[in-house]
Amino acid sequence: MYRVGYGCDLHRFTEGSSLRLGGVTIPFSHALLGHSDADVLLHAIADALLGAAALGDIGDRFPDTAEENRGRDSAEILALCNEAVEQAGWRVSNLDCVVCAERPKLGALKTRMRDRIAAILGVRPDQVNVKAKTGEKVGPVGRMEAIEARAVVLLEPVGKEGAKEQAQ
Ligand SMILES: [Zn+2]
């Protein structure tokens, strides 16, 4: 038995000199606005994970009203969501995601983001895929008002794979 989950997120641009995407700090002419470090990609992935395991959403677990979440590293948030998923008996089989950003150009950063996400989740890089798209100069992404991210994850039961490894 497998479980599929979907997550999406959007953060607005604000003044700043860098932003965080997929756990990677990227120097840029703007920052992303958010209560935590506003890592829109890691938030979408965390929601996909929680969704697949029927564990609610990231807002339930890390409310933006909580002082402890101010400026919080989203890598830590994602790792805690992953832990909850594992405690529920699941682990990531594969993860696919897309970042929609007019700027910065993300093509050269996709591999770094993939490797970082795989490390946070404790999976191999070939279980993770990161895609990048622009907004074609229309909508909030294309007008450089925001960055969006979407993620789909497939979970497999921890026990089943463990048994298979033992049999080999
Ligand atoms: Zn977010």
PDB file of C-alpha atoms and ligand atoms in Angstrom:
ATOM      1  CA  MET A   1       0.000   0.000   0.000  1.00  0.00           C
ATOM      2  CA  TYR A   2       1.209   3.483  -0.857  1.00  0.00           C
ATOM      3  CA  ARG A   3       0.024   6.972   0.080  1.00  0.00           C
ATOM      4  CA  VAL A   4       0.141  10.071  -2.120  1.00  0.00           C
ATOM      5  CA  GLY A   5       0.187  13.659  -0.827  1.00  0.00           C
ATOM      6  CA  TYR A   6       0.072  17.118  -2.383  1.00  0.00           C
ATOM      7  CA  GLY A   7       1.257  20.479  -1.075  1.00  0.00           C
ATOM      8  CA  CYS A   8       1.409  24.010  -2.432  1.00  0.00           C
ATOM      9  CA  ASP A   9       2.544  27.350  -1.037  1.00  0.00           C
ATOM     10  CA  LEU A  10       3.116  30.983  -2.026  1.00  0.00           C
ATOM     11  CA  HIS A  11       5.181  33.737  -0.426  1.00  0.00           C
ATOM     12  CA  ARG A  12       5.285  37.412  -1.419  1.00  0.00           C
ATOM     13  CA  PHE A  13       8.469  39.291  -2.194  1.00  0.00           C
ATOM     14  CA  THR A  14       9.638  41.920   0.243  1.00  0.00           C
ATOM     15  CA  GLU A  15      12.759  44.023   0.719  1.00  0.00           C
ATOM     16  CA  GLY A  16      15.910  42.066   1.369  1.00  0.00           C
ATOM     17  CA  SER A  17      19.092  40.694  -0.093  1.00  0.00           C
ATOM     18  CA  SER A  18      18.598  36.923  -0.118  1.00  0.00           C
ATOM     19  CA  LEU A  19      15.952  34.234  -0.005  1.00  0.00           C
ATOM     20  CA  ARG A  20      15.729  30.588   0.987  1.00  0.00           C
ATOM     21  CA  LEU A  21      14.483  27.978  -1.481  1.00  0.00           C
ATOM     22  CA  GLY A  22      14.717  24.244  -0.918  1.00  0.00           C
ATOM     23  CA  GLY A  23      16.929  24.861   2.095  1.00  0.00           C
ATOM     24  CA  VAL A  24      19.464  26.781  -0.016  1.00  0.00           C
ATOM     25  CA  THR A  25      20.262  30.456   0.637  1.00  0.00           C
ATOM     26  CA  ILE A  26      20.203  32.407  -2.633  1.00  0.00           C
ATOM     27  CA  PRO A  27      21.553  35.979  -2.829  1.00  0.00           C
ATOM     28  CA  PHE A  28      18.897  38.130  -4.595  1.00  0.00           C
ATOM     29  CA  SER A  29      17.575  41.679  -4.853  1.00  0.00           C
ATOM     30  CA  HIS A  30      14.514  40.752  -2.731  1.00  0.00           C
ATOM     31  CA  ALA A  31      13.591  38.432   0.147  1.00  0.00           C
ATOM     32  CA  LEU A  32      10.419  36.406   0.687  1.00  0.00           C
ATOM     33  CA  LEU A  33       7.957  37.552   3.343  1.00  0.00           C
ATOM     34  CA  GLY A  34       6.979  35.044   6.016  1.00  0.00           C
ATOM     35  CA  HIS A  35       6.861  34.305   9.717  1.00  0.00           C
ATOM     36  CA  SER A  36       9.521  31.592   9.409  1.00  0.00           C
ATOM     37  CA  ASP A  37      12.385  31.820   6.897  1.00  0.00           C
ATOM     38  CA  ALA A  38       9.645  31.774   4.186  1.00  0.00           C
ATOM     39  CA  ASP A  39      11.108  28.784   2.316  1.00  0.00           C
ATOM     40  CA  VAL A  40       8.127  28.296   0.037  1.00  0.00           C
ATOM     41  CA  LEU A  41       9.457  25.042  -1.449  1.00  0.00           C
ATOM     42  CA  LEU A  42      10.128  23.307   1.871  1.00  0.00           C
ATOM     43  CA  HIS A  43       6.677  24.383   3.084  1.00  0.00           C
ATOM     44  CA  ALA A  44       4.993  22.805   0.043  1.00  0.00           C
ATOM     45  CA  ILE A  45       6.988  19.604   0.605  1.00  0.00           C
ATOM     46  CA  ALA A  46       6.116  19.515   4.322  1.00  0.00           C
ATOM     47  CA  ASP A  47       2.402  19.842   3.489  1.00  0.00           C
ATOM     48  CA  ALA A  48       2.671  17.063   0.883  1.00  0.00           C
ATOM     49  CA  LEU A  49       4.285  14.767   3.478  1.00  0.00           C
ATOM     50  CA  LEU A  50       1.705  15.552   6.168  1.00  0.00           C
ATOM     51  CA  GLY A  51      -1.108  15.192   3.638  1.00  0.00           C
ATOM     52  CA  ALA A  52       0.030  11.754   2.483  1.00  0.00           C
ATOM     53  CA  ALA A  53       0.102  10.493   6.073  1.00  0.00           C
ATOM     54  CA  ALA A  54      -3.242  12.208   6.920  1.00  0.00           C
ATOM     55  CA  LEU A  55      -1.510  14.320   9.581  1.00  0.00           C
ATOM     56  CA  GLY A  56      -3.115  17.690   8.842  1.00  0.00           C
ATOM     57  CA  ASP A  57      -1.064  20.626   7.598  1.00  0.00           C
ATOM     58  CA  ILE A  58       1.985  22.710   8.421  1.00  0.00           C
ATOM     59  CA  GLY A  59      -0.162  25.547   9.821  1.00  0.00           C
ATOM     60  CA  ASP A  60      -1.579  23.193  12.498  1.00  0.00           C
ATOM     61  CA  ARG A  61       1.864  22.157  13.657  1.00  0.00           C
ATOM     62  CA  PHE A  62       3.806  25.390  13.210  1.00  0.00           C
ATOM     63  CA  PRO A  63       1.321  28.262  13.588  1.00  0.00           C
ATOM     64  CA  ASP A  64       2.497  31.675  12.364  1.00  0.00           C
ATOM     65  CA  THR A  65       1.223  33.134  15.630  1.00  0.00           C
ATOM     66  CA  ALA A  66       3.799  31.194  17.677  1.00  0.00           C
ATOM     67  CA  GLU A  67       6.886  33.133  18.732  1.00  0.00           C
ATOM     68  CA  GLU A  68       9.042  29.988  18.514  1.00  0.00           C
ATOM     69  CA  ASN A  69       8.379  29.844  14.760  1.00  0.00           C
ATOM     70  CA  ARG A  70       9.555  33.401  14.034  1.00  0.00           C
ATOM     71  CA  GLY A  71      12.437  33.279  11.575  1.00  0.00           C
ATOM     72  CA  ARG A  72      12.547  29.510  12.046  1.00  0.00           C
ATOM     73  CA  ASP A  73      14.675  27.395   9.701  1.00  0.00           C
ATOM     74  CA  SER A  74      12.208  25.547   7.474  1.00  0.00           C
ATOM     75  CA  ALA A  75      14.685  22.661   7.188  1.00  0.00           C
ATOM     76  CA  GLU A  76      13.950  22.031  10.857  1.00  0.00           C
ATOM     77  CA  ILE A  77      10.192  22.254  10.209  1.00  0.00           C
ATOM     78  CA  LEU A  78      10.440  19.754   7.336  1.00  0.00           C
ATOM     79  CA  ALA A  79      12.619  17.371   9.367  1.00  0.00           C
ATOM     80  CA  LEU A  80      10.046  17.401  12.187  1.00  0.00           C
ATOM     81  CA  CYS A  81       7.199  16.720   9.721  1.00  0.00           C
ATOM     82  CA  ASN A  82       9.246  13.851   8.246  1.00  0.00           C
ATOM     83  CA  GLU A  83       9.745  12.466  11.743  1.00  0.00           C
ATOM     84  CA  ALA A  84       5.993  12.553  12.382  1.00  0.00           C
ATOM     85  CA  VAL A  85       5.397  10.733   9.097  1.00  0.00           C
ATOM     86  CA  GLU A  86       7.948   8.048  10.051  1.00  0.00           C
ATOM     87  CA  GLN A  87       6.366   7.662  13.471  1.00  0.00           C
ATOM     88  CA  ALA A  88       3.068   7.019  11.667  1.00  0.00           C
ATOM     89  CA  GLY A  89       4.762   4.136   9.815  1.00  0.00           C
ATOM     90  CA  TRP A  90       5.635   5.776   6.485  1.00  0.00           C
ATOM     91  CA  ARG A  91       8.669   6.951   4.613  1.00  0.00           C
ATOM     92  CA  VAL A  92       9.300   8.789   1.374  1.00  0.00           C
ATOM     93  CA  SER A  93       9.355   6.615  -1.741  1.00  0.00           C
ATOM     94  CA  ASN A  94       9.766   9.577  -4.077  1.00  0.00           C
ATOM     95  CA  LEU A  95       9.077  13.294  -4.203  1.00  0.00           C
ATOM     96  CA  ASP A  96       8.513  15.591  -7.168  1.00  0.00           C
ATOM     97  CA  CYS A  97       8.213  19.351  -6.893  1.00  0.00           C
ATOM     98  CA  VAL A  98       8.174  22.552  -8.931  1.00  0.00           C
ATOM     99  CA  VAL A  99       9.155  26.103  -8.026  1.00  0.00           C
ATOM    100  CA  CYS A 100       7.452  28.871 -10.019  1.00  0.00           C
ATOM    101  CA  ALA A 101       9.620  32.005 -10.011  1.00  0.00           C
ATOM    102  CA  GLU A 102      10.133  34.693 -12.639  1.00  0.00           C
ATOM    103  CA  ARG A 103      13.407  35.550 -10.901  1.00  0.00           C
ATOM    104  CA  PRO A 104      15.882  34.497  -9.625  1.00  0.00           C
ATOM    105  CA  LYS A 105      16.847  32.091 -12.384  1.00  0.00           C
ATOM    106  CA  LEU A 106      16.834  28.679 -10.719  1.00  0.00           C
ATOM    107  CA  GLY A 107      18.106  26.341 -13.434  1.00  0.00           C
ATOM    108  CA  ALA A 108      21.633  26.148 -12.054  1.00  0.00           C
ATOM    109  CA  LEU A 109      20.358  25.671  -8.477  1.00  0.00           C
ATOM    110  CA  LYS A 110      17.990  22.742  -9.016  1.00  0.00           C
ATOM    111  CA  THR A 111      20.603  20.083  -8.223  1.00  0.00           C
ATOM    112  CA  ARG A 112      21.713  21.848  -5.044  1.00  0.00           C
ATOM    113  CA  MET A 113      18.107  22.154  -3.860  1.00  0.00           C
ATOM    114  CA  ARG A 114      17.457  18.474  -4.680  1.00  0.00           C
ATOM    115  CA  ASP A 115      20.522  17.318  -2.747  1.00  0.00           C
ATOM    116  CA  ARG A 116      19.624  19.477   0.249  1.00  0.00           C
ATOM    117  CA  ILE A 117      16.016  18.250   0.323  1.00  0.00           C
ATOM    118  CA  ALA A 118      17.186  14.617   0.088  1.00  0.00           C
ATOM    119  CA  ALA A 119      19.576  15.216   3.011  1.00  0.00           C
ATOM    120  CA  ILE A 120      16.835  16.787   5.161  1.00  0.00           C
ATOM    121  CA  LEU A 121      14.505  13.842   4.458  1.00  0.00           C
ATOM    122  CA  GLY A 122      17.224  11.192   4.807  1.00  0.00           C
ATOM    123  CA  VAL A 123      16.615   9.752   1.328  1.00  0.00           C
ATOM    124  CA  ARG A 124      18.803   9.325  -1.769  1.00  0.00           C
ATOM    125  CA  PRO A 125      18.988  12.253  -4.237  1.00  0.00           C
ATOM    126  CA  ASP A 126      17.455  10.013  -6.942  1.00  0.00           C
ATOM    127  CA  GLN A 127      14.257   9.860  -4.868  1.00  0.00           C
ATOM    128  CA  VAL A 128      13.824  13.643  -5.221  1.00  0.00           C
ATOM    129  CA  ASN A 129      13.177  15.827  -8.278  1.00  0.00           C
ATOM    130  CA  VAL A 130      13.091  19.642  -8.385  1.00  0.00           C
ATOM    131  CA  LYS A 131      11.714  21.498 -11.402  1.00  0.00           C
ATOM    132  CA  ALA A 132      11.730  25.235 -12.055  1.00  0.00           C
ATOM    133  CA  LYS A 133       9.300  27.315 -14.110  1.00  0.00           C
ATOM    134  CA  THR A 134       8.702  31.015 -14.720  1.00  0.00           C
ATOM    135  CA  GLY A 135       5.310  32.762 -14.657  1.00  0.00           C
ATOM    136  CA  GLU A 136       5.555  33.849 -18.309  1.00  0.00           C
ATOM    137  CA  LYS A 137       5.377  37.477 -17.082  1.00  0.00           C
ATOM    138  CA  VAL A 138       1.691  37.120 -16.050  1.00  0.00           C
ATOM    139  CA  GLY A 139      -0.004  36.468 -12.700  1.00  0.00           C
ATOM    140  CA  PRO A 140       1.606  37.065  -9.281  1.00  0.00           C
ATOM    141  CA  VAL A 141       4.665  34.977 -10.216  1.00  0.00           C
ATOM    142  CA  GLY A 142       5.188  36.554 -13.627  1.00  0.00           C
ATOM    143  CA  ARG A 143       4.788  40.090 -12.224  1.00  0.00           C
ATOM    144  CA  MET A 144       7.512  39.305  -9.648  1.00  0.00           C
ATOM    145  CA  GLU A 145       5.093  39.658  -6.728  1.00  0.00           C
ATOM    146  CA  ALA A 146       5.577  36.158  -5.346  1.00  0.00           C
ATOM    147  CA  ILE A 147       7.172  32.738  -5.654  1.00  0.00           C
ATOM    148  CA  GLU A 148       5.007  29.607  -5.655  1.00  0.00           C
ATOM    149  CA  ALA A 149       5.875  25.972  -5.081  1.00  0.00           C
ATOM    150  CA  ARG A 150       4.024  22.686  -5.497  1.00  0.00           C
ATOM    151  CA  ALA A 151       5.014  19.209  -4.387  1.00  0.00           C
ATOM    152  CA  VAL A 152       3.742  15.652  -4.723  1.00  0.00           C
ATOM    153  CA  VAL A 153       5.074  12.847  -2.549  1.00  0.00           C
ATOM    154  CA  LEU A 154       4.592   9.094  -2.513  1.00  0.00           C
ATOM    155  CA  LEU A 155       5.003   7.329   0.832  1.00  0.00           C
ATOM    156  CA  GLU A 156       5.698   3.636   1.342  1.00  0.00           C
ATOM    157  CA  PRO A 157       5.207   1.703   4.576  1.00  0.00           C
ATOM    158  CA  VAL A 158       8.373   1.450   6.653  1.00  0.00           C
ATOM    159  CA  GLY A 159       7.765  -2.200   7.524  1.00  0.00           C
ATOM    160  CA  LYS A 160       7.319  -3.534   4.014  1.00  0.00           C
ATOM    161  CA  GLU A 161      10.567  -2.117   2.636  1.00  0.00           C
ATOM    162  CA  GLY A 162      12.405  -3.163   5.800  1.00  0.00           C
ATOM    163  CA  ALA A 163      11.230  -6.751   5.341  1.00  0.00           C
ATOM    164  CA  LYS A 164      12.376  -6.688   1.708  1.00  0.00           C
ATOM    165  CA  GLU A 165      15.842  -5.476   2.726  1.00  0.00           C
ATOM    166  CA  GLN A 166      16.113  -8.272   5.307  1.00  0.00           C
ATOM    167  CA  ALA A 167      15.194 -10.885   2.702  1.00  0.00           C
ATOM    168  CA  GLN A 168      18.040  -9.824   0.404  1.00  0.00           C
TER     169      GLN A 168
HETATM  170 ZN    ZN B   1       4.984  29.027   3.547  1.00  0.00          ZN
END
